[in-house]
GROMACS .gro file of C-alpha atoms in nm:
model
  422
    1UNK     CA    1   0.000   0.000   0.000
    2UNK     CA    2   0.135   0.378  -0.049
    3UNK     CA    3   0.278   0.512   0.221
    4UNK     CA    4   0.053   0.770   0.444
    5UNK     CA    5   0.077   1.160   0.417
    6UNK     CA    6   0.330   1.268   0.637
    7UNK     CA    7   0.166   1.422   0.976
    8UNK     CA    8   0.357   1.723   0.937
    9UNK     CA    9   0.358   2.078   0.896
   10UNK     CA   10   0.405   2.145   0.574
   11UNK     CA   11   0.102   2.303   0.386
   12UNK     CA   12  -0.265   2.126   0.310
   13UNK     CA   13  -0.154   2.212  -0.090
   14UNK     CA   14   0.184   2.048  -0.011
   15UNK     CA   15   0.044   1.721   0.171
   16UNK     CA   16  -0.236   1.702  -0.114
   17UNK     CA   17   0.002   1.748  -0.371
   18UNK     CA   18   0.227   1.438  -0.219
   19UNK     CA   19  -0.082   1.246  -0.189
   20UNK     CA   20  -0.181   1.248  -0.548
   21UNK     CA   21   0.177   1.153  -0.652
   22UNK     CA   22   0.192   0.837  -0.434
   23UNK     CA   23  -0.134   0.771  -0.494
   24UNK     CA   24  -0.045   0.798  -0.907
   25UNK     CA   25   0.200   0.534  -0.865
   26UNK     CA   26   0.018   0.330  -0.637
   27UNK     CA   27  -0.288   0.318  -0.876
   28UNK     CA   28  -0.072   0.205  -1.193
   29UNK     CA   29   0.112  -0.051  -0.966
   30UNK     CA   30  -0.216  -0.206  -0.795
   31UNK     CA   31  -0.347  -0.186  -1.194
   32UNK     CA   32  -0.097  -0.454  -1.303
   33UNK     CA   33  -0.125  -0.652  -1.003
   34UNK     CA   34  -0.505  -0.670  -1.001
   35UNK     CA   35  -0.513  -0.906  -1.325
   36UNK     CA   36  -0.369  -1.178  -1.080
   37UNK     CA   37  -0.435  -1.184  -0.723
   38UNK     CA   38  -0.529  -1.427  -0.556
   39UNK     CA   39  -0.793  -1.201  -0.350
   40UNK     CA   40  -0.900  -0.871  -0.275
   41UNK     CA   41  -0.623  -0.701  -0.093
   42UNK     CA   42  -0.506  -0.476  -0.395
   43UNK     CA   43  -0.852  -0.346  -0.461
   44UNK     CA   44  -0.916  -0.282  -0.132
   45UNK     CA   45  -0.569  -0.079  -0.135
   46UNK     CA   46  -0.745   0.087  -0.401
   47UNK     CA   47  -1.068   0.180  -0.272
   48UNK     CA   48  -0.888   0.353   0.031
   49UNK     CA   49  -0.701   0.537  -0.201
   50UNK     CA   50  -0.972   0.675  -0.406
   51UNK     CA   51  -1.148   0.717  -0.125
   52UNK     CA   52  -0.877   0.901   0.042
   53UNK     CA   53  -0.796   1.105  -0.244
   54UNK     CA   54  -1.191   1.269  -0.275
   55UNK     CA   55  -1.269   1.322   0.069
   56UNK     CA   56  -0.885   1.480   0.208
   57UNK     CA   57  -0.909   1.808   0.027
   58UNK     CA   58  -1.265   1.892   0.168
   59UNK     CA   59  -1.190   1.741   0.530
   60UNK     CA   60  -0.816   1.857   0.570
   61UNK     CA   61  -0.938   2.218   0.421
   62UNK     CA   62  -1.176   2.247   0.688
   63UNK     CA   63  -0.958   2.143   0.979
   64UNK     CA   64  -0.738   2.389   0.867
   65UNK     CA   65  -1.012   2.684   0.833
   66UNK     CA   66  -0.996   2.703   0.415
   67UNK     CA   67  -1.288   2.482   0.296
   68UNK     CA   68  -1.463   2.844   0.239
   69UNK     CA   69  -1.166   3.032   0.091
   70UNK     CA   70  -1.020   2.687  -0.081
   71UNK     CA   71  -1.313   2.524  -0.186
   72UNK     CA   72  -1.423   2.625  -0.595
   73UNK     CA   73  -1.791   2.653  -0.648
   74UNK     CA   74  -1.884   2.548  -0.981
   75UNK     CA   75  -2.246   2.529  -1.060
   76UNK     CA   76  -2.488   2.454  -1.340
   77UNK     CA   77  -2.415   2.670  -1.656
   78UNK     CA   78  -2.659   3.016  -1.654
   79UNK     CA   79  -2.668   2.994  -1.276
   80UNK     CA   80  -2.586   3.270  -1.000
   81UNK     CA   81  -2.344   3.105  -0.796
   82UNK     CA   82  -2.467   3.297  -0.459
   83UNK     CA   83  -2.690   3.054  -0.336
   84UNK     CA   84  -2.477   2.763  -0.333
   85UNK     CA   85  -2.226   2.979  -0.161
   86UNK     CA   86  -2.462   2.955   0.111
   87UNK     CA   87  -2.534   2.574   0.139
   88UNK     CA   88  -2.236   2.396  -0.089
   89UNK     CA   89  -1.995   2.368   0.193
   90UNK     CA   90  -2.249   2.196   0.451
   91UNK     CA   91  -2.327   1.935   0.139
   92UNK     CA   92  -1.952   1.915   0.072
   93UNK     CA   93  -1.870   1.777   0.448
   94UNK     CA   94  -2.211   1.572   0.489
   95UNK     CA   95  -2.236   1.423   0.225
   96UNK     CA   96  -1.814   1.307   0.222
   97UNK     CA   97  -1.888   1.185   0.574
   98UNK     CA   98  -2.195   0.985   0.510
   99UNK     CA   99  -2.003   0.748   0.292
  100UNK     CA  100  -1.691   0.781   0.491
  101UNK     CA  101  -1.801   0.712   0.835
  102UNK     CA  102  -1.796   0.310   0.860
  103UNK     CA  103  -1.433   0.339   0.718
  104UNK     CA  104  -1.329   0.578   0.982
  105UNK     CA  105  -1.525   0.373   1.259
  106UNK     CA  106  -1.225   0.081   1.200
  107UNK     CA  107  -1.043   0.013   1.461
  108UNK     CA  108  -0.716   0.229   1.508
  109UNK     CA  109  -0.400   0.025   1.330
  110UNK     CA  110  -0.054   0.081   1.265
  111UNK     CA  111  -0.096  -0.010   0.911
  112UNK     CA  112  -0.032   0.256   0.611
  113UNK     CA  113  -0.444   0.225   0.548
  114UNK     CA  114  -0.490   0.289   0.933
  115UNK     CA  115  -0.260   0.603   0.901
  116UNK     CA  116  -0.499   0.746   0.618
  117UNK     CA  117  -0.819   0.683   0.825
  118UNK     CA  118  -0.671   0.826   1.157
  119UNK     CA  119  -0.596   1.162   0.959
  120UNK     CA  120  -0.878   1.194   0.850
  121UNK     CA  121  -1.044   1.145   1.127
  122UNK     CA  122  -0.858   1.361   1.361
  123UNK     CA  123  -0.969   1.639   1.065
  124UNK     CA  124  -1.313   1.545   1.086
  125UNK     CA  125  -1.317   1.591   1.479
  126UNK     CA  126  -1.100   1.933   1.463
  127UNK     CA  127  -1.295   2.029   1.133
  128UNK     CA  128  -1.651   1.987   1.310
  129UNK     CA  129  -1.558   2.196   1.548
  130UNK     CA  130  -1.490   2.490   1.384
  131UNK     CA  131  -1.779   2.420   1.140
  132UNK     CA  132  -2.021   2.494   1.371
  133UNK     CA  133  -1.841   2.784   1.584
  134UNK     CA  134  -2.014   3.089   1.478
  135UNK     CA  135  -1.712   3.337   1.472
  136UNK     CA  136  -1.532   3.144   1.289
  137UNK     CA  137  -1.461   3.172   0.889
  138UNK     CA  138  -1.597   2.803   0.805
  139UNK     CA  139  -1.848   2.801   0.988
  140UNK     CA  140  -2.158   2.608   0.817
  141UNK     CA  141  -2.514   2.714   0.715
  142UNK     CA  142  -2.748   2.533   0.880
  143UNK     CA  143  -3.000   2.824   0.942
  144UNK     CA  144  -3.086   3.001   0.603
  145UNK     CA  145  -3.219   2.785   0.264
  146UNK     CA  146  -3.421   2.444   0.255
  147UNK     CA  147  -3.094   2.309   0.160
  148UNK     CA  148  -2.926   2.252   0.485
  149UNK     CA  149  -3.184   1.990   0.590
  150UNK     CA  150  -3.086   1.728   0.323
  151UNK     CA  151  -2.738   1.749   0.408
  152UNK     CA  152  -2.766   1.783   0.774
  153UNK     CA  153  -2.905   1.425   0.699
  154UNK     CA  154  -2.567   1.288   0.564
  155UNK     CA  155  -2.380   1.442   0.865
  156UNK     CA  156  -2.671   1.303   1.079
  157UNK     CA  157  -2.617   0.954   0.917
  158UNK     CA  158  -2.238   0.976   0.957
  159UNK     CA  159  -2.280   1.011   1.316
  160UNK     CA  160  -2.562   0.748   1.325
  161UNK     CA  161  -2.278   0.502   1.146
  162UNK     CA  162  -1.993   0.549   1.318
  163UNK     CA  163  -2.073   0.703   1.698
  164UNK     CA  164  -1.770   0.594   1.901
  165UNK     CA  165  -1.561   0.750   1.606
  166UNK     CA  166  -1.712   1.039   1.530
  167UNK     CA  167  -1.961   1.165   1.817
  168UNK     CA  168  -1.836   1.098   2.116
  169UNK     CA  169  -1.453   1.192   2.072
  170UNK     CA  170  -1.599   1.559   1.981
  171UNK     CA  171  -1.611   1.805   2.293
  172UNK     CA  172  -1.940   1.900   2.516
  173UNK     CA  173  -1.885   2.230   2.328
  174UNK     CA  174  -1.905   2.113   2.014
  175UNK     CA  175  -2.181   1.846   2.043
  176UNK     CA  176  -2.421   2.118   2.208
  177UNK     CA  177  -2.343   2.326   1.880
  178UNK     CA  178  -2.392   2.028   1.633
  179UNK     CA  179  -2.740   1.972   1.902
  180UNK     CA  180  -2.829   2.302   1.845
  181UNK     CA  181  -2.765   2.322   1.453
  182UNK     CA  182  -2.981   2.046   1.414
  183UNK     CA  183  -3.261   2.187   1.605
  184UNK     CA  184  -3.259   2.471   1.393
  185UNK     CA  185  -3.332   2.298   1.099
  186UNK     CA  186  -3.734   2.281   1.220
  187UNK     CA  187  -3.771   2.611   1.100
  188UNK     CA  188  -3.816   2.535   0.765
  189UNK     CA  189  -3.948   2.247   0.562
  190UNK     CA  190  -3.881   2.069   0.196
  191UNK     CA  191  -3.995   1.924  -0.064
  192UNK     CA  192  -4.301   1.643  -0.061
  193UNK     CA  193  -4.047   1.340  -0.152
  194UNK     CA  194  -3.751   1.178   0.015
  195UNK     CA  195  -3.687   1.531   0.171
  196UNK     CA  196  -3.938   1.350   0.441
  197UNK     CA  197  -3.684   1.170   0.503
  198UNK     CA  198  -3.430   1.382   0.525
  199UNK     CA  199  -3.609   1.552   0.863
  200UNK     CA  200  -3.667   1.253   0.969
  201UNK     CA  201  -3.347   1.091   1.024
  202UNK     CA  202  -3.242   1.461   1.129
  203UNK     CA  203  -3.430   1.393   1.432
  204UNK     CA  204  -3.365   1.035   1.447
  205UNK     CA  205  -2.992   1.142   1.535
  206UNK     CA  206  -3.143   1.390   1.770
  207UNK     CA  207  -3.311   1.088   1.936
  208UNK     CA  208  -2.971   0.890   1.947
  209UNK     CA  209  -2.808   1.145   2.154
  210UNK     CA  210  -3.050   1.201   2.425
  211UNK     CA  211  -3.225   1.479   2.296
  212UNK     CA  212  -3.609   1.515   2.229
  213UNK     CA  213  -3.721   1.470   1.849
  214UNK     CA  214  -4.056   1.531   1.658
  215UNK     CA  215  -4.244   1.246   1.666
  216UNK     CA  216  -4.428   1.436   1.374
  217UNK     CA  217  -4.167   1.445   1.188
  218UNK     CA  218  -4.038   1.151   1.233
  219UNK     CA  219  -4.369   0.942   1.198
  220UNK     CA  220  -4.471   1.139   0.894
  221UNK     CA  221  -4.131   1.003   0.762
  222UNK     CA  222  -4.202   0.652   0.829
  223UNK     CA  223  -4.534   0.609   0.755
  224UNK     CA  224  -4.496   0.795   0.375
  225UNK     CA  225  -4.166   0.590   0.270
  226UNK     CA  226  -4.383   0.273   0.388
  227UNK     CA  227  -4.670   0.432   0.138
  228UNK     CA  228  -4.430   0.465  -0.108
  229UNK     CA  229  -4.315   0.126  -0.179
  230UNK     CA  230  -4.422   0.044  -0.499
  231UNK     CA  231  -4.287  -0.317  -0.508
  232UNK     CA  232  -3.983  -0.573  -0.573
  233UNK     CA  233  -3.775  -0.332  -0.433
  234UNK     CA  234  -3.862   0.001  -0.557
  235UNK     CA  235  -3.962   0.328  -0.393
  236UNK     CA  236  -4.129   0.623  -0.561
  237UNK     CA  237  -3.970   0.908  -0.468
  238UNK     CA  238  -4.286   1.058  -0.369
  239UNK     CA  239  -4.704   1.030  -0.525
  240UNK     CA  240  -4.486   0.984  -0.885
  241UNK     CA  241  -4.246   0.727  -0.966
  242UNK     CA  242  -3.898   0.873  -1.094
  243UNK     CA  243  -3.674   0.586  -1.299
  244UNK     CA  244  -3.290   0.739  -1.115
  245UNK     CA  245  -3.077   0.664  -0.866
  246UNK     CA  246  -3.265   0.819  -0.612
  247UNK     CA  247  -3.362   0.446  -0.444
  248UNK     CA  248  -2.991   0.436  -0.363
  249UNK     CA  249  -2.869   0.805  -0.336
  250UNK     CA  250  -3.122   0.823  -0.057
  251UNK     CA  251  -3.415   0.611   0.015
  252UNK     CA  252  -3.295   0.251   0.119
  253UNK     CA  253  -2.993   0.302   0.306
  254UNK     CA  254  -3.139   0.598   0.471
  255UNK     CA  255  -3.481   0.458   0.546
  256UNK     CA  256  -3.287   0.095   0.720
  257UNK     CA  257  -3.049   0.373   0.900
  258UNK     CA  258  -3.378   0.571   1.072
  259UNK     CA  259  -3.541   0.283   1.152
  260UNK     CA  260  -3.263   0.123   1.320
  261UNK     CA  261  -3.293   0.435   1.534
  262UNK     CA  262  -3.636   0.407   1.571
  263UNK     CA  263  -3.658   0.058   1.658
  264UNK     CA  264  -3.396   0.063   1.935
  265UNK     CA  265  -3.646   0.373   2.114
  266UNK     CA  266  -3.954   0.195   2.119
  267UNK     CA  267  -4.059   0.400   1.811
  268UNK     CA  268  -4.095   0.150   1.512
  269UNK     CA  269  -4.140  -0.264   1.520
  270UNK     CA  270  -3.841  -0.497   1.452
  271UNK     CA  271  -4.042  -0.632   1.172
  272UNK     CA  272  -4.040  -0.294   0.941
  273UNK     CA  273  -3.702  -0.240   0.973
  274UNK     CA  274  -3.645  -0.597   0.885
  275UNK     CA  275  -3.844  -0.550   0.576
  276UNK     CA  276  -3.695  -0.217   0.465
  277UNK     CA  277  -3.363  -0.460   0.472
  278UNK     CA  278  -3.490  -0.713   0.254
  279UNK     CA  279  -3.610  -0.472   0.009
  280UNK     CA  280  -3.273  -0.290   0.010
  281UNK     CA  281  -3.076  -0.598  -0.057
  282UNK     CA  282  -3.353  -0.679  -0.341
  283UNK     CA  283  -3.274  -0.338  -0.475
  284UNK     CA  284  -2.896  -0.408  -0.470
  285UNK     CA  285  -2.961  -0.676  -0.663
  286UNK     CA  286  -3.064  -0.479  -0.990
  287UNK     CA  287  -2.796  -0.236  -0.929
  288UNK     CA  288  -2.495  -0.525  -0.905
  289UNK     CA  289  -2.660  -0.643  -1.242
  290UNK     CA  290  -2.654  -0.281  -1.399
  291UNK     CA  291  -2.271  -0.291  -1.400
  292UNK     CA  292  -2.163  -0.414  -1.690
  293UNK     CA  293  -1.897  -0.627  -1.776
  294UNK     CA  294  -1.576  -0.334  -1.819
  295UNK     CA  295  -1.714  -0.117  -1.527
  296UNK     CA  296  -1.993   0.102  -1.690
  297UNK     CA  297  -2.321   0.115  -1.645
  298UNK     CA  298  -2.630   0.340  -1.705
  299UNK     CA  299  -2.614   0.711  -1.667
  300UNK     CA  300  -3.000   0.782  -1.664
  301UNK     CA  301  -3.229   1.000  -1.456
  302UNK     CA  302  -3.126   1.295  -1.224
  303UNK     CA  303  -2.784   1.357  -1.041
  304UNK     CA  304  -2.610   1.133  -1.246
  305UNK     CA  305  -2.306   1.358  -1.136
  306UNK     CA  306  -2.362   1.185  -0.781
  307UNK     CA  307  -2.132   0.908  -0.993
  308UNK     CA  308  -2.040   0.634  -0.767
  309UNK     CA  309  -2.357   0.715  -0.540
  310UNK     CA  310  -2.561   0.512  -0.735
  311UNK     CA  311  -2.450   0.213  -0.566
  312UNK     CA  312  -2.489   0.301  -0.204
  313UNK     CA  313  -2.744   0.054  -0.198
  314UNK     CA  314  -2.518  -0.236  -0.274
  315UNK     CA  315  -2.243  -0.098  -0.109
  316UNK     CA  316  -2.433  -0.094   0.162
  317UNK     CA  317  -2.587  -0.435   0.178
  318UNK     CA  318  -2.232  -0.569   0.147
  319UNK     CA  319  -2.152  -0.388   0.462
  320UNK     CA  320  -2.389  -0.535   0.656
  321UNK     CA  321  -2.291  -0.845   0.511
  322UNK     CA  322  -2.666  -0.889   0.365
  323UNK     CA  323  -2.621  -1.013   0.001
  324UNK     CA  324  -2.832  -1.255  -0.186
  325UNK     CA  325  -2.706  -1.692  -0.122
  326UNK     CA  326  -2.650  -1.589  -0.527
  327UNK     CA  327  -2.445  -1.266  -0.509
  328UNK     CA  328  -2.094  -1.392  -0.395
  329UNK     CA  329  -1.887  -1.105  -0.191
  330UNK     CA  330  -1.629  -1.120  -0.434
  331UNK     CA  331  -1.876  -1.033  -0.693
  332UNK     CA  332  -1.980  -0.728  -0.536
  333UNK     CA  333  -1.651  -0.617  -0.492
  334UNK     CA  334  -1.532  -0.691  -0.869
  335UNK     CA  335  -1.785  -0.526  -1.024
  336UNK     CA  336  -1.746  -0.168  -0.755
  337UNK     CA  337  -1.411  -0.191  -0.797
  338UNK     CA  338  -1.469  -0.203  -1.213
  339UNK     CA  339  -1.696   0.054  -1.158
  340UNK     CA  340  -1.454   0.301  -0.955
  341UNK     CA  341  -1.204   0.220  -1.186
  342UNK     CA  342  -1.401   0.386  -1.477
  343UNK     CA  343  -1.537   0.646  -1.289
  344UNK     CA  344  -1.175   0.778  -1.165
  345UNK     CA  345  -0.931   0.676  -1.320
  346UNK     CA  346  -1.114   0.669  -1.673
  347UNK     CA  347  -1.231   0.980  -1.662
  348UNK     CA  348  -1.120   1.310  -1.557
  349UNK     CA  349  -1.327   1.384  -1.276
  350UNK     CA  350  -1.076   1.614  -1.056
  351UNK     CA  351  -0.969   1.914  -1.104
  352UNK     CA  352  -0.620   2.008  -1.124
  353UNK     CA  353  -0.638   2.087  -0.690
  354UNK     CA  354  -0.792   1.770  -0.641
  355UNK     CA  355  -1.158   1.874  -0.640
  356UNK     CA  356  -1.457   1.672  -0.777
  357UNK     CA  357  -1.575   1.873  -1.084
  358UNK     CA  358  -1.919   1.857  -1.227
  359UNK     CA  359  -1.992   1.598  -1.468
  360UNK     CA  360  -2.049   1.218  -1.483
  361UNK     CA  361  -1.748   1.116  -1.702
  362UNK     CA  362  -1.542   1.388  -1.691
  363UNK     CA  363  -1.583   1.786  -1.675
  364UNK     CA  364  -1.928   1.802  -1.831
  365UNK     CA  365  -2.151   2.111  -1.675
  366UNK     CA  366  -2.450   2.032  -1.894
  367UNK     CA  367  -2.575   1.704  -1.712
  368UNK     CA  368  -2.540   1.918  -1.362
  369UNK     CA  369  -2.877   1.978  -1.218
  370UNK     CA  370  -3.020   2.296  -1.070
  371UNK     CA  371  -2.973   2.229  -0.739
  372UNK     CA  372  -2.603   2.087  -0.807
  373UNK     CA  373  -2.286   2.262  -0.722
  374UNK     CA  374  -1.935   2.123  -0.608
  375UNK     CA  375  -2.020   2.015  -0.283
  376UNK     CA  376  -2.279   1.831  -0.405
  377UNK     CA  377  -2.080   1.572  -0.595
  378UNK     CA  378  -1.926   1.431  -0.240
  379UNK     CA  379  -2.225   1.173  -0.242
  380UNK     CA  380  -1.957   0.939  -0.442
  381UNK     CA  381  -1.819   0.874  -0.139
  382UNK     CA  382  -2.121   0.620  -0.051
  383UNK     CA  383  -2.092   0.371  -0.286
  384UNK     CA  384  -1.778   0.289  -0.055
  385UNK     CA  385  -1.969   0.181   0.267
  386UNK     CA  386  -1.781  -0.189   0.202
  387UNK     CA  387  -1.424  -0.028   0.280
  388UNK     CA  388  -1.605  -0.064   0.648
  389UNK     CA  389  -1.593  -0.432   0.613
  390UNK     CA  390  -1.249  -0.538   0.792
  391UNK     CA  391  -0.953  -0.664   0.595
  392UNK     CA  392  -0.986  -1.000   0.711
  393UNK     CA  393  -1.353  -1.058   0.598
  394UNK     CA  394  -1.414  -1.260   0.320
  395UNK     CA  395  -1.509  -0.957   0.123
  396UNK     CA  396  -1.143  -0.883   0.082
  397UNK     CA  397  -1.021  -1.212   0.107
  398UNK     CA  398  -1.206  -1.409  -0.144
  399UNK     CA  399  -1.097  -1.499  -0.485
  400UNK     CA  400  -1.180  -1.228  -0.760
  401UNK     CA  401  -1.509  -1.333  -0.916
  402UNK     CA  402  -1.706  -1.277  -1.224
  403UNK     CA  403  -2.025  -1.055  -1.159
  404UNK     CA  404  -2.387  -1.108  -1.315
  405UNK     CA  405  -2.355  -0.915  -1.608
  406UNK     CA  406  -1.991  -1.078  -1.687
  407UNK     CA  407  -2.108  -1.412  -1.682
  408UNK     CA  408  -2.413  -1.332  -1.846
  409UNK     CA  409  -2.188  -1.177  -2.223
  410UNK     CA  410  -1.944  -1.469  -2.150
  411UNK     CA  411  -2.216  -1.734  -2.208
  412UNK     CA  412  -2.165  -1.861  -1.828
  413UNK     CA  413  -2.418  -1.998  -1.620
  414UNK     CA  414  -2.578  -1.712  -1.397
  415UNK     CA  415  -2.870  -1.691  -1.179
  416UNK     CA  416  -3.234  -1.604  -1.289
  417UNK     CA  417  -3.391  -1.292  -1.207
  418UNK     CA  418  -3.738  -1.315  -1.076
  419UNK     CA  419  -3.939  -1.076  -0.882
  420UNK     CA  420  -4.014  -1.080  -0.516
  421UNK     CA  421  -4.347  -0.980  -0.330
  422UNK     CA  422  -4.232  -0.775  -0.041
   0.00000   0.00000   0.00000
């Protein structure tokens, strides 16, 4: 694995800079190596580094007081940019934590992979803090603009993942802030669609810390997703179904994350969080089969520059080690992998600072949608929710293995699709 950034003092540009070099030759090397191993240990070497190399500049910027003065804010072509000056940098850190968290939740190791997570996670903590510190320059919106409460709901489900990492190691100070942010989001409300859920796993965390929540809210939440459900694995996103990626940008993994909340208050039945779980890992299904056989796959319906987002879902049910008798971990992995491998290393998704730029493959401004600016493209980070998995879990350490849609083009034997009826 490449050896970690230096915890030095030389400059955020400096340690990014050394980052993307190592990272260059690590990427080429783990390239020619991952023709022949014997398991997973070089792609896992390379979803840390990816991972590593999207989320440092926005977490080390903000632990050093520059996300706001560092941070470009590109938006949709004929747009003002002054709005997402107000809510890009809030999306930018939520929405890199959310897929993030059960990475940083590992245990601490001496390892060059343990090095990366520990500095990022000492940025996250120091980061936070200032964040929500009124006076100082970074500090986050989480008062003015709708927008705030969808990615309060990433940061929310960052905490909810990873609590011992990320929560509790944070200072009374700074939790009563974050406490207080979150509260404040009540003020305003969204749209009539998975924004429901957004408030509702807002005050889902609330509940997980102690702190009284809006059963409205929260019940309103519940009971629409469950109205939703339009079958064999499938939410609309809202009273009209939309064919996107929206079942795994937001509504699955969210919806089993707030009602593992709920559940463990009293405030939802074992039972419908067990369901929401099956239909998830039905879900993932589709998704593993939508990646085809060199790593691409689809790029229909809205925020298609979420790239790698689109497969939360099965990221996800890997994670909690969920998958189908017929979808082999090593499957799963193959075909992410593939798919990260086209996304960023086959395109040219970062800017010459190391910033996500807007686009699906590549700097293309003309897909972006109106509510999407550069902060907005962090939701790649949660088709990595696996990289929580430990090394030793047979995730990592299986042999490589051919996914659905490869065996399908190579004439193999492969397992037939049928629907399901809950």
């Amino acid at each position: 694995m490449t050896a970690p950034i230096p915890s030095s003092r030389r400059s955020l540009a400096g340690r990014l800079l050394a980052f993307v070099v190592i990272a260059a030759l690590h990427v080429g090397a783990s390239a020619q190596a991952h023709a022949t191993a014997a398991d997973g240990s070089k792609d896992r070497q390379y979803w840390a580094t990816t991972l590593y190399r999207i989320a440092a500049p926005v977490l080390l910027n903000l632990a050093d007081g520059t996300l706001k003065a560092n941070m470009p804010v590109e938006v949709p072509p004929g747009h003002d940019d002054a709005f997402f000056r107000r809510v890009t940098h809030l999306e930018a850190v939520g929405r890199t934590m959310a897929g993030l968290a059960p990475w940083l939740a590992l245990p601490d190791d001496d390892t060059a992979e343990g090095r990366l997570r520990q500095q990022l996670r000492s940025a996250f903590l120091k980061g936070i803090a200032n964040g929500v510190n009124p006076a100082h320059p970074d500090y986050l919106n989480f008062r003015t603009e709708k927008q705030p409460i969808v990615d309060a709901a990433y940061l929310a489900q960052a905490f909810i993942r990873a609590p011992k990492a990320l929560w509790e190691p944070l200072d009374k100070t700074t939790r009563q802030r974050l406490i207080d942010e979150f509260k404040a989001l009540r003020s305003r409300t969204g749209a009539y669609n998975n924004w429901l859920l957004f408030a509702g796993i807002n005050e889902a965390f609330l509940l997980s810390v102690g702190e009284p929540a809006d059963p409205v809210r929260i019940e309103f939440a519940k009971r629409k997703m469950a109205e939703w459900y339009v079958g064999d694995g499938w939410y609309s996103d809202g009273p009209k179904f939309s064919m996107d990626y929206y079942n795994s940008y937001v509504i699955h993994s969210m919806l089993v994350d707030f009602l593992d909340i709920l559940v463990a208050h009293g405030m939802a039945e074992p039972a419908e969080q067990q369901t929401a779980v099956r239909r998830l890992v039905r879900y993932a299904e589709f998704t593993e089969r939508l990646i085809a056989p060199d790593g691409s796959y689809p790029a229909f319906g809205r925020s298609i520059t979420y790239r790698t987002g689109a497969f939360q879902a099965l990221s996800h049910a890997a994670l909690m080690q969920q998958l189908p008798p017929h979808v082999a971990p090593a499957q799963v992995r193959g075909a992410l992998t593939a798919v990260m491998r086209r996304m960023f290393d086959g395109c040219a998704n970062f800017d010459d600072k190391g910033w996500l730029v807007l686009g699906f493959c590549g700097h293309q401004p003309g897909v972006a949608d109106v509510y999407t600016s550069t902060g907005s493209l962090y939701m790649a980070t949660l088709g990595f929710l696996a990289l929580g998995l430990p090394a030793d879990n047979r995730f990592w350490t299986d042999p490589p293995a051919d996914w659905t849609a490869r065996k399908a083009w190579a004439g193999k034997p492969l397992h037939k699709d049928y629907k399901v009826d809950y």
